[in-house]
Structure formats: structure tokens, C-alpha cells
PDB file of C-alpha atoms and ligand atoms in Angstrom:
ATOM      1  CA  MET A   1       0.000   0.000   0.000  1.00  0.00           C
ATOM      2  CA  ILE A   2       1.346   3.469  -0.921  1.00  0.00           C
ATOM      3  CA  LYS A   3       1.868   5.537   2.220  1.00  0.00           C
ATOM      4  CA  LYS A   4       0.089   8.907   2.357  1.00  0.00           C
ATOM      5  CA  LEU A   5       0.663  11.729   4.816  1.00  0.00           C
ATOM      6  CA  ALA A   6      -0.812  15.174   5.473  1.00  0.00           C
ATOM      7  CA  LEU A   7       1.282  17.981   3.954  1.00  0.00           C
ATOM      8  CA  GLU A   8       1.853  19.576   7.366  1.00  0.00           C
ATOM      9  CA  ARG A   9       3.376  16.329   8.680  1.00  0.00           C
ATOM     10  CA  ILE A  10       5.449  15.845   5.535  1.00  0.00           C
ATOM     11  CA  LEU A  11       7.082  19.275   5.883  1.00  0.00           C
ATOM     12  CA  HIS A  12       7.652  18.704   9.588  1.00  0.00           C
ATOM     13  CA  LYS A  13       9.347  15.346   8.932  1.00  0.00           C
ATOM     14  CA  GLN A  14      11.495  16.961   6.236  1.00  0.00           C
ATOM     15  CA  GLY A  15      12.861  19.560   8.658  1.00  0.00           C
ATOM     16  CA  PHE A  16      10.818  22.691   7.941  1.00  0.00           C
ATOM     17  CA  GLY A  17      10.138  23.444  11.606  1.00  0.00           C
ATOM     18  CA  THR A  18       7.428  22.695  14.133  1.00  0.00           C
ATOM     19  CA  ARG A  19       4.019  21.440  12.973  1.00  0.00           C
ATOM     20  CA  LYS A  20       2.663  24.949  13.629  1.00  0.00           C
ATOM     21  CA  MET A  21       5.390  26.606  11.550  1.00  0.00           C
ATOM     22  CA  CYS A  22       4.747  24.167   8.696  1.00  0.00           C
ATOM     23  CA  ARG A  23       1.011  24.860   8.871  1.00  0.00           C
ATOM     24  CA  ILE A  24       1.655  28.603   8.542  1.00  0.00           C
ATOM     25  CA  LEU A  25       3.935  28.097   5.515  1.00  0.00           C
ATOM     26  CA  ILE A  26       1.194  26.058   3.822  1.00  0.00           C
ATOM     27  CA  VAL A  27      -1.737  28.338   4.660  1.00  0.00           C
ATOM     28  CA  ASN A  28       0.305  31.334   3.425  1.00  0.00           C
ATOM     29  CA  GLY A  29       0.586  29.696  -0.011  1.00  0.00           C
ATOM     30  CA  GLN A  30       4.388  29.266   0.273  1.00  0.00           C
ATOM     31  CA  VAL A  31       4.278  25.558  -0.635  1.00  0.00           C
ATOM     32  CA  THR A  32       3.663  23.832  -3.963  1.00  0.00           C
ATOM     33  CA  VAL A  33       3.235  20.091  -4.423  1.00  0.00           C
ATOM     34  CA  ASN A  34       3.932  18.470  -7.763  1.00  0.00           C
ATOM     35  CA  GLY A  35       3.729  21.903  -9.431  1.00  0.00           C
ATOM     36  CA  MET A  36       0.529  23.292  -7.772  1.00  0.00           C
ATOM     37  CA  VAL A  37       0.170  25.584  -4.756  1.00  0.00           C
ATOM     38  CA  CYS A  38      -1.425  23.657  -1.882  1.00  0.00           C
ATOM     39  CA  ASP A  39      -2.754  25.791   0.990  1.00  0.00           C
ATOM     40  CA  ASP A  40      -4.460  22.934   2.843  1.00  0.00           C
ATOM     41  CA  PRO A  41      -2.186  21.590   5.630  1.00  0.00           C
ATOM     42  CA  ASP A  42      -4.363  18.476   5.965  1.00  0.00           C
ATOM     43  CA  ALA A  43      -4.257  17.498   2.272  1.00  0.00           C
ATOM     44  CA  ASN A  44      -2.805  13.987   1.968  1.00  0.00           C
ATOM     45  CA  PHE A  45      -0.046  13.110  -0.496  1.00  0.00           C
ATOM     46  CA  SER A  46       1.709   9.910  -1.418  1.00  0.00           C
ATOM     47  CA  LEU A  47       5.367  10.052  -0.330  1.00  0.00           C
ATOM     48  CA  GLU A  48       6.522   8.256  -3.434  1.00  0.00           C
ATOM     49  CA  ASP A  49       8.207  10.551  -5.976  1.00  0.00           C
ATOM     50  CA  LEU A  50       6.810  13.590  -4.162  1.00  0.00           C
ATOM     51  CA  HIS A  51       8.246  16.871  -5.467  1.00  0.00           C
ATOM     52  CA  TYR A  52       7.474  20.065  -3.606  1.00  0.00           C
ATOM     53  CA  THR A  53       8.758  23.612  -3.217  1.00  0.00           C
ATOM     54  CA  VAL A  54       8.969  25.820  -0.148  1.00  0.00           C
ATOM     55  CA  ASN A  55       9.395  29.512  -0.900  1.00  0.00           C
ATOM     56  CA  GLY A  56      10.364  28.596  -4.451  1.00  0.00           C
ATOM     57  CA  GLU A  57      13.114  26.148  -3.440  1.00  0.00           C
ATOM     58  CA  ALA A  58      12.659  22.678  -4.942  1.00  0.00           C
ATOM     59  CA  TRP A  59      12.773  19.532  -2.781  1.00  0.00           C
ATOM     60  CA  GLN A  60      11.997  15.873  -3.178  1.00  0.00           C
ATOM     61  CA  TYR A  61      10.604  13.823  -0.281  1.00  0.00           C
ATOM     62  CA  GLN A  62      13.321  11.597   1.173  1.00  0.00           C
ATOM     63  CA  ALA A  63      12.856   9.167   4.042  1.00  0.00           C
ATOM     64  CA  ASN A  64      16.612   9.631   4.669  1.00  0.00           C
ATOM     65  CA  SER A  65      19.087  12.091   3.207  1.00  0.00           C
ATOM     66  CA  TYR A  66      22.480  11.113   1.792  1.00  0.00           C
ATOM     67  CA  LEU A  67      24.842  13.737   0.454  1.00  0.00           C
ATOM     68  CA  MET A  68      28.472  14.455  -0.189  1.00  0.00           C
ATOM     69  CA  MET A  69      30.280  17.701   0.439  1.00  0.00           C
ATOM     70  CA  HIS A  70      33.613  19.070  -0.676  1.00  0.00           C
ATOM     71  CA  LYS A  71      34.758  20.246   2.738  1.00  0.00           C
ATOM     72  CA  PRO A  72      36.615  23.535   2.497  1.00  0.00           C
ATOM     73  CA  ALA A  73      39.540  24.430   4.765  1.00  0.00           C
ATOM     74  CA  HIS A  74      38.810  26.365   7.963  1.00  0.00           C
ATOM     75  CA  TYR A  75      35.518  24.611   8.706  1.00  0.00           C
ATOM     76  CA  GLU A  76      34.977  22.157  11.577  1.00  0.00           C
ATOM     77  CA  CYS A  77      33.084  18.870  11.306  1.00  0.00           C
ATOM     78  CA  THR A  78      31.161  19.505  14.521  1.00  0.00           C
ATOM     79  CA  HIS A  79      27.665  20.743  15.228  1.00  0.00           C
ATOM     80  CA  LYS A  80      28.893  23.200  17.853  1.00  0.00           C
ATOM     81  CA  THR A  81      31.311  25.830  16.617  1.00  0.00           C
ATOM     82  CA  GLN A  82      34.524  25.986  18.620  1.00  0.00           C
ATOM     83  CA  PHE A  83      37.074  28.036  16.674  1.00  0.00           C
ATOM     84  CA  HIS A  84      35.751  27.945  13.119  1.00  0.00           C
ATOM     85  CA  PRO A  85      32.348  27.782  11.436  1.00  0.00           C
ATOM     86  CA  THR A  86      30.939  24.273  11.086  1.00  0.00           C
ATOM     87  CA  ILE A  87      30.380  22.490   7.776  1.00  0.00           C
ATOM     88  CA  TYR A  88      26.664  22.352   8.674  1.00  0.00           C
ATOM     89  CA  THR A  89      26.386  26.103   8.044  1.00  0.00           C
ATOM     90  CA  LEU A  90      26.976  25.229   4.365  1.00  0.00           C
ATOM     91  CA  LEU A  91      23.769  23.144   4.238  1.00  0.00           C
ATOM     92  CA  PRO A  92      20.139  24.279   3.931  1.00  0.00           C
ATOM     93  CA  GLN A  93      18.509  24.631   7.348  1.00  0.00           C
ATOM     94  CA  PRO A  94      15.861  21.871   6.819  1.00  0.00           C
ATOM     95  CA  LEU A  95      18.655  19.302   6.382  1.00  0.00           C
ATOM     96  CA  VAL A  96      20.373  20.431   9.575  1.00  0.00           C
ATOM     97  CA  GLU A  97      16.998  20.263  11.385  1.00  0.00           C
ATOM     98  CA  ARG A  98      16.742  16.634  10.319  1.00  0.00           C
ATOM     99  CA  GLY A  99      19.843  15.877  12.370  1.00  0.00           C
ATOM    100  CA  VAL A 100      22.301  15.044   9.594  1.00  0.00           C
ATOM    101  CA  GLN A 101      25.830  14.072  10.677  1.00  0.00           C
ATOM    102  CA  CYS A 102      29.066  13.534   8.827  1.00  0.00           C
ATOM    103  CA  ILE A 103      30.566  10.052   8.646  1.00  0.00           C
ATOM    104  CA  GLY A 104      34.006  10.433  10.211  1.00  0.00           C
ATOM    105  CA  ARG A 105      35.568  13.828  10.722  1.00  0.00           C
ATOM    106  CA  LEU A 106      38.210  15.719   8.805  1.00  0.00           C
ATOM    107  CA  ASP A 107      40.547  18.164  10.555  1.00  0.00           C
ATOM    108  CA  GLU A 108      39.769  21.854  10.303  1.00  0.00           C
ATOM    109  CA  ASP A 109      42.569  22.355   7.733  1.00  0.00           C
ATOM    110  CA  THR A 110      41.804  19.170   5.723  1.00  0.00           C
ATOM    111  CA  THR A 111      39.707  19.539   2.580  1.00  0.00           C
ATOM    112  CA  GLY A 112      37.836  17.052   0.409  1.00  0.00           C
ATOM    113  CA  LEU A 113      35.183  14.368   0.398  1.00  0.00           C
ATOM    114  CA  ILE A 114      32.867  14.048   3.364  1.00  0.00           C
ATOM    115  CA  ILE A 115      29.607  12.088   3.517  1.00  0.00           C
ATOM    116  CA  ILE A 116      26.649  13.486   5.430  1.00  0.00           C
ATOM    117  CA  THR A 117      23.439  11.636   6.301  1.00  0.00           C
ATOM    118  CA  ASP A 118      20.632  11.255   8.840  1.00  0.00           C
ATOM    119  CA  ASP A 119      20.646   7.446   8.489  1.00  0.00           C
ATOM    120  CA  GLY A 120      22.227   6.061  11.679  1.00  0.00           C
ATOM    121  CA  GLN A 121      22.528   2.495  10.363  1.00  0.00           C
ATOM    122  CA  PHE A 122      24.313   3.736   7.260  1.00  0.00           C
ATOM    123  CA  ILE A 123      26.746   5.758   9.407  1.00  0.00           C
ATOM    124  CA  HIS A 124      27.482   2.630  11.422  1.00  0.00           C
ATOM    125  CA  LYS A 125      27.976   0.512   8.301  1.00  0.00           C
ATOM    126  CA  ILE A 126      30.420   2.910   6.632  1.00  0.00           C
ATOM    127  CA  SER A 127      32.350   3.953   9.730  1.00  0.00           C
ATOM    128  CA  SER A 128      32.588   0.638  11.561  1.00  0.00           C
ATOM    129  CA  PRO A 129      36.229  -0.577  11.673  1.00  0.00           C
ATOM    130  CA  LYS A 130      34.851  -4.052  10.832  1.00  0.00           C
ATOM    131  CA  HIS A 131      34.034  -2.898   7.312  1.00  0.00           C
ATOM    132  CA  HIS A 132      37.494  -1.395   6.597  1.00  0.00           C
ATOM    133  CA  VAL A 133      36.208   1.098   4.055  1.00  0.00           C
ATOM    134  CA  PRO A 134      39.431   2.427   2.471  1.00  0.00           C
ATOM    135  CA  LYS A 135      39.953   6.161   2.154  1.00  0.00           C
ATOM    136  CA  VAL A 136      42.374   7.868  -0.212  1.00  0.00           C
ATOM    137  CA  TYR A 137      44.129  11.120   0.697  1.00  0.00           C
ATOM    138  CA  ALA A 138      46.157  13.454  -1.505  1.00  0.00           C
ATOM    139  CA  VAL A 139      49.023  14.471   0.767  1.00  0.00           C
ATOM    140  CA  THR A 140      51.338  17.384   0.014  1.00  0.00           C
ATOM    141  CA  CYS A 141      54.510  17.068   2.081  1.00  0.00           C
ATOM    142  CA  LYS A 142      56.910  19.802   3.210  1.00  0.00           C
ATOM    143  CA  HIS A 143      59.986  17.874   2.063  1.00  0.00           C
ATOM    144  CA  ALA A 144      60.461  15.757  -1.062  1.00  0.00           C
ATOM    145  CA  VAL A 145      59.464  12.172  -0.263  1.00  0.00           C
ATOM    146  CA  SER A 146      62.303   9.659  -0.569  1.00  0.00           C
ATOM    147  CA  ALA A 147      61.983   6.053  -1.683  1.00  0.00           C
ATOM    148  CA  ASP A 148      62.834   4.964   1.886  1.00  0.00           C
ATOM    149  CA  GLN A 149      60.038   7.085   3.326  1.00  0.00           C
ATOM    150  CA  LEU A 150      57.607   5.618   0.816  1.00  0.00           C
ATOM    151  CA  SER A 151      58.657   2.075   1.731  1.00  0.00           C
ATOM    152  CA  ALA A 152      58.305   2.857   5.436  1.00  0.00           C
ATOM    153  CA  LEU A 153      54.671   3.994   4.943  1.00  0.00           C
ATOM    154  CA  LEU A 154      53.905   0.700   3.210  1.00  0.00           C
ATOM    155  CA  ALA A 155      55.850  -1.459   5.677  1.00  0.00           C
ATOM    156  CA  GLY A 156      54.286   0.257   8.717  1.00  0.00           C
ATOM    157  CA  VAL A 157      55.349   3.108  10.979  1.00  0.00           C
ATOM    158  CA  LYS A 158      55.030   3.507  14.723  1.00  0.00           C
ATOM    159  CA  LEU A 159      52.852   6.375  15.878  1.00  0.00           C
ATOM    160  CA  LEU A 160      53.851   8.143  19.089  1.00  0.00           C
ATOM    161  CA  ASP A 161      51.206   6.702  21.410  1.00  0.00           C
ATOM    162  CA  GLN A 162      50.637   3.339  19.679  1.00  0.00           C
ATOM    163  CA  GLU A 163      52.213   0.005  20.427  1.00  0.00           C
ATOM    164  CA  GLU A 164      51.867  -1.635  17.060  1.00  0.00           C
ATOM    165  CA  THR A 165      52.968  -0.248  13.694  1.00  0.00           C
ATOM    166  CA  ILE A 166      50.442   1.022  11.213  1.00  0.00           C
ATOM    167  CA  ALA A 167      50.781   0.752   7.428  1.00  0.00           C
ATOM    168  CA  ALA A 168      49.162   2.405   4.438  1.00  0.00           C
ATOM    169  CA  LEU A 169      47.207   0.020   2.197  1.00  0.00           C
ATOM    170  CA  ALA A 170      48.718   1.733  -0.850  1.00  0.00           C
ATOM    171  CA  VAL A 171      50.896   4.747  -1.597  1.00  0.00           C
ATOM    172  CA  THR A 172      51.390   6.298  -5.033  1.00  0.00           C
ATOM    173  CA  GLN A 173      53.954   9.032  -5.554  1.00  0.00           C
ATOM    174  CA  ILE A 174      52.381  11.716  -7.743  1.00  0.00           C
ATOM    175  CA  SER A 175      55.340  14.127  -7.619  1.00  0.00           C
ATOM    176  CA  ASP A 176      58.365  14.745  -5.375  1.00  0.00           C
ATOM    177  CA  TYR A 177      56.108  16.274  -2.709  1.00  0.00           C
ATOM    178  CA  VAL A 178      52.681  14.752  -3.368  1.00  0.00           C
ATOM    179  CA  LEU A 179      51.457  11.259  -2.453  1.00  0.00           C
ATOM    180  CA  HIS A 180      48.135   9.487  -2.781  1.00  0.00           C
ATOM    181  CA  MET A 181      47.834   7.421   0.365  1.00  0.00           C
ATOM    182  CA  THR A 182      45.143   4.794   1.023  1.00  0.00           C
ATOM    183  CA  LEU A 183      44.246   3.974   4.631  1.00  0.00           C
ATOM    184  CA  ALA A 184      41.986   1.275   6.007  1.00  0.00           C
ATOM    185  CA  GLU A 185      41.458   2.933   9.405  1.00  0.00           C
ATOM    186  CA  GLY A 186      40.599   6.441  10.516  1.00  0.00           C
ATOM    187  CA  LYS A 187      42.668   7.060  13.637  1.00  0.00           C
ATOM    188  CA  TYR A 188      42.940  10.578  15.025  1.00  0.00           C
ATOM    189  CA  HIS A 189      45.221  12.722  12.761  1.00  0.00           C
ATOM    190  CA  GLN A 190      46.362   9.477  11.181  1.00  0.00           C
ATOM    191  CA  VAL A 191      47.844  10.849   7.960  1.00  0.00           C
ATOM    192  CA  LYS A 192      49.644  13.699   9.723  1.00  0.00           C
ATOM    193  CA  ARG A 193      51.035  11.348  12.364  1.00  0.00           C
ATOM    194  CA  MET A 194      52.178   8.768   9.791  1.00  0.00           C
ATOM    195  CA  ILE A 195      53.913  11.459   7.750  1.00  0.00           C
ATOM    196  CA  ALA A 196      55.522  12.838  10.933  1.00  0.00           C
ATOM    197  CA  ALA A 197      56.717   9.302  11.719  1.00  0.00           C
ATOM    198  CA  ILE A 198      58.766   9.293   8.482  1.00  0.00           C
ATOM    199  CA  SER A 199      60.327  12.663   9.507  1.00  0.00           C
ATOM    200  CA  ASN A 200      58.319  14.673   7.021  1.00  0.00           C
ATOM    201  CA  ARG A 201      55.352  17.014   7.509  1.00  0.00           C
ATOM    202  CA  VAL A 202      51.921  17.485   5.921  1.00  0.00           C
ATOM    203  CA  GLU A 203      51.543  20.861   4.203  1.00  0.00           C
ATOM    204  CA  ALA A 204      48.116  20.149   2.659  1.00  0.00           C
ATOM    205  CA  LEU A 205      45.690  17.256   2.996  1.00  0.00           C
ATOM    206  CA  LYS A 206      42.669  16.441   0.848  1.00  0.00           C
ATOM    207  CA  ARG A 207      40.460  13.324   0.970  1.00  0.00           C
ATOM    208  CA  ILE A 208      39.762  12.348  -2.625  1.00  0.00           C
ATOM    209  CA  GLN A 209      38.037   8.947  -2.319  1.00  0.00           C
ATOM    210  CA  ILE A 210      36.001   6.809   0.100  1.00  0.00           C
ATOM    211  CA  GLY A 211      35.501   3.166  -0.937  1.00  0.00           C
ATOM    212  CA  ALA A 212      35.035   3.420  -4.708  1.00  0.00           C
ATOM    213  CA  LEU A 213      33.424   6.887  -4.574  1.00  0.00           C
ATOM    214  CA  HIS A 214      35.642   9.719  -5.862  1.00  0.00           C
ATOM    215  CA  LEU A 215      35.273  13.399  -5.017  1.00  0.00           C
ATOM    216  CA  PRO A 216      33.866  14.801  -8.295  1.00  0.00           C
ATOM    217  CA  GLU A 217      36.212  17.322  -9.910  1.00  0.00           C
ATOM    218  CA  ASP A 218      33.338  19.729 -10.522  1.00  0.00           C
ATOM    219  CA  LEU A 219      32.223  19.826  -6.870  1.00  0.00           C
ATOM    220  CA  ALA A 220      33.770  23.097  -5.642  1.00  0.00           C
ATOM    221  CA  PRO A 221      35.025  23.547  -2.058  1.00  0.00           C
ATOM    222  CA  GLY A 222      31.987  24.311   0.127  1.00  0.00           C
ATOM    223  CA  ALA A 223      29.520  22.765  -2.349  1.00  0.00           C
ATOM    224  CA  TRP A 224      27.433  19.641  -1.715  1.00  0.00           C
ATOM    225  CA  CYS A 225      25.194  17.349  -3.780  1.00  0.00           C
ATOM    226  CA  TRP A 226      22.769  14.469  -3.172  1.00  0.00           C
ATOM    227  CA  LEU A 227      24.115  10.924  -3.395  1.00  0.00           C
ATOM    228  CA  SER A 228      22.249   8.509  -5.644  1.00  0.00           C
ATOM    229  CA  PRO A 229      21.644   4.937  -4.347  1.00  0.00           C
ATOM    230  CA  ALA A 230      24.394   3.774  -6.764  1.00  0.00           C
ATOM    231  CA  GLN A 231      26.852   6.298  -5.272  1.00  0.00           C
ATOM    232  CA  CYS A 232      25.899   5.170  -1.731  1.00  0.00           C
ATOM    233  CA  ALA A 233      26.697   1.604  -2.764  1.00  0.00           C
ATOM    234  CA  LEU A 234      30.134   2.721  -4.053  1.00  0.00           C
ATOM    235  CA  LEU A 235      31.038   3.820  -0.531  1.00  0.00           C
ATOM    236  CA  SER A 236      31.154   0.228   0.649  1.00  0.00           C
ATOM    237  CA  THR A 237      32.612  -1.141  -2.590  1.00  0.00           C
ATOM    238  CA  ASP A 238      36.211  -2.324  -2.586  1.00  0.00           C
ATOM    239  CA  PRO A 239      37.860   0.072  -5.096  1.00  0.00           C
ATOM    240  CA  SER A 240      40.004  -2.746  -6.484  1.00  0.00           C
ATOM    241  CA  GLN A 241      36.789  -4.553  -7.517  1.00  0.00           C
ATOM    242  CA  SER A 242      35.086  -1.524  -9.128  1.00  0.00           C
TER     243      SER A 242
HETATM  244  N1  LIG B 301      44.279  12.181   8.738  1.00  0.00           N
HETATM  245  C1  LIG B 301      44.613  13.383   9.256  1.00  0.00           C
HETATM  246  O1  LIG B 301      45.707  13.549   9.782  1.00  0.00           O
HETATM  247  N2  LIG B 301      43.701  14.369   9.210  1.00  0.00           N
HETATM  248  C2  LIG B 301      42.492  14.247   8.610  1.00  0.00           C
HETATM  249  O2  LIG B 301      41.713  15.210   8.572  1.00  0.00           O
HETATM  250  C3  LIG B 301      42.152  12.993   8.061  1.00  0.00           C
HETATM  251  C4  LIG B 301      43.072  11.966   8.137  1.00  0.00           C
END
């Protein structure tokens, strides 16, 4: 059976404020559904393929939201600002109201691919260490990277507060100073600490891939876009199999 809901409840579920606020938006004629103004908050609509606008902005009903962002530098991956604005200020308010969270955090000065969703099970699936979703970072180092340093990253290096060594899954040298480094885990400051362990230093860090999903070249820093179901599936796909 196709599920139907009153427009007021739909807008509330999609993050447009309290039931009362949603009712006011509708009664004021600020909402269209499938191309027509609807000023009846109690009108029922099927949730399937439901397109609506609020104050002229187009939306599609989504039980859960999945999106990717190109995180810019000088933004924090937290909901509460500490020293810098948060990445959530780059999203439309209704999405933030829905309680979206990023999957794994990037440092304030790290840029690149970050996944944001309000689906708790999906967050668990992608971030759980059990699933070993590999992540690829473009690392610009302060000093030219030697062959010995490259080998050490692949063989395993010892981080300051860790007992066992930790190795990159893969490292590709792009230029004297730039590496593409693939990691299976996401320990705190892991790339910076691994590069420090080979007596070098990270000058710039950008995440360019999670699983088999690449950061699109045309997604500018600060921009975001919806993820299709196929793109969501790429996140848990082994890149060597894709
Ligand atoms: N490793 C780091 O050191 N910083 C990041 O932001 C991500 C991985």
C-alpha cells in the first residue's frame, strides 16, 4: 500500500520546523506540491516521488538524506562551533533540522570528500572498523618524499602513542612532494602522524576517495550534492573490484 501523509506532517518530517510553523507556511501559499500551490495543511499526499517547493526552493521527499560535500579548509566537522564555522552552516537549514551528521571527521585544515546523512545504520555501516572502508588522501609534504620514506609507509610506521605499527594500504607518488595514500582505518590525525613518523610534515591534505566513490572534480570547495543509491553503494565497494 502506498503511504500517504498530510502535507503539514510531511514538511515537519522533512525539517521545515514545528508542525505549527509548517502549517503557517502552507496556509500562506508558500508551498507547492507536484507543481501546484497547496494551501491545505491536511491534504494527503503519497510520499513516493513527491516533489514540492517551499518559498520557491525545490525539494523531493526523502525518508533519509544522503549527500556528499567538498569540505573547504577552515571549517569544523562539529555541530557546535569551537574556533571555526561548522560544515553544517553550508547546508540548507531543513537538512540540519533533520539531524544530519558527517561520517568520520576531517581536521579543520583538511579539505575534500565528506559524507553526510541522517541514516544512523548507514553511518554505522560505513564507519565501523569491521568494514574497513578504504579512504584515499592526496598528501602534500613539506619535504620531497624519498623512496625509503615511501617504503616505510607501506611497511608500517610507529605512531607516538601506539604500540603496534600502522601501514598504508597503498601509496602512489604523484610528484616529489605529493602522495596518494590509502588507509583502512581512521585514527585521530592518522595521515599527519604517519607522515611525521617518516620525519616529514603534511603541508596540505585532501580526501579524494572513500571506498570506490571519488570526489567529483566539478564539486567546488563548500559545495554539496545528493548521493544517488548507486553512489551510496560505491562507498562500501572495494575500489580494487570496481
Ligand atoms: N588524517 C589526518 O591527519 N587528518 C584528517 O583530517 C584525516 C586523516
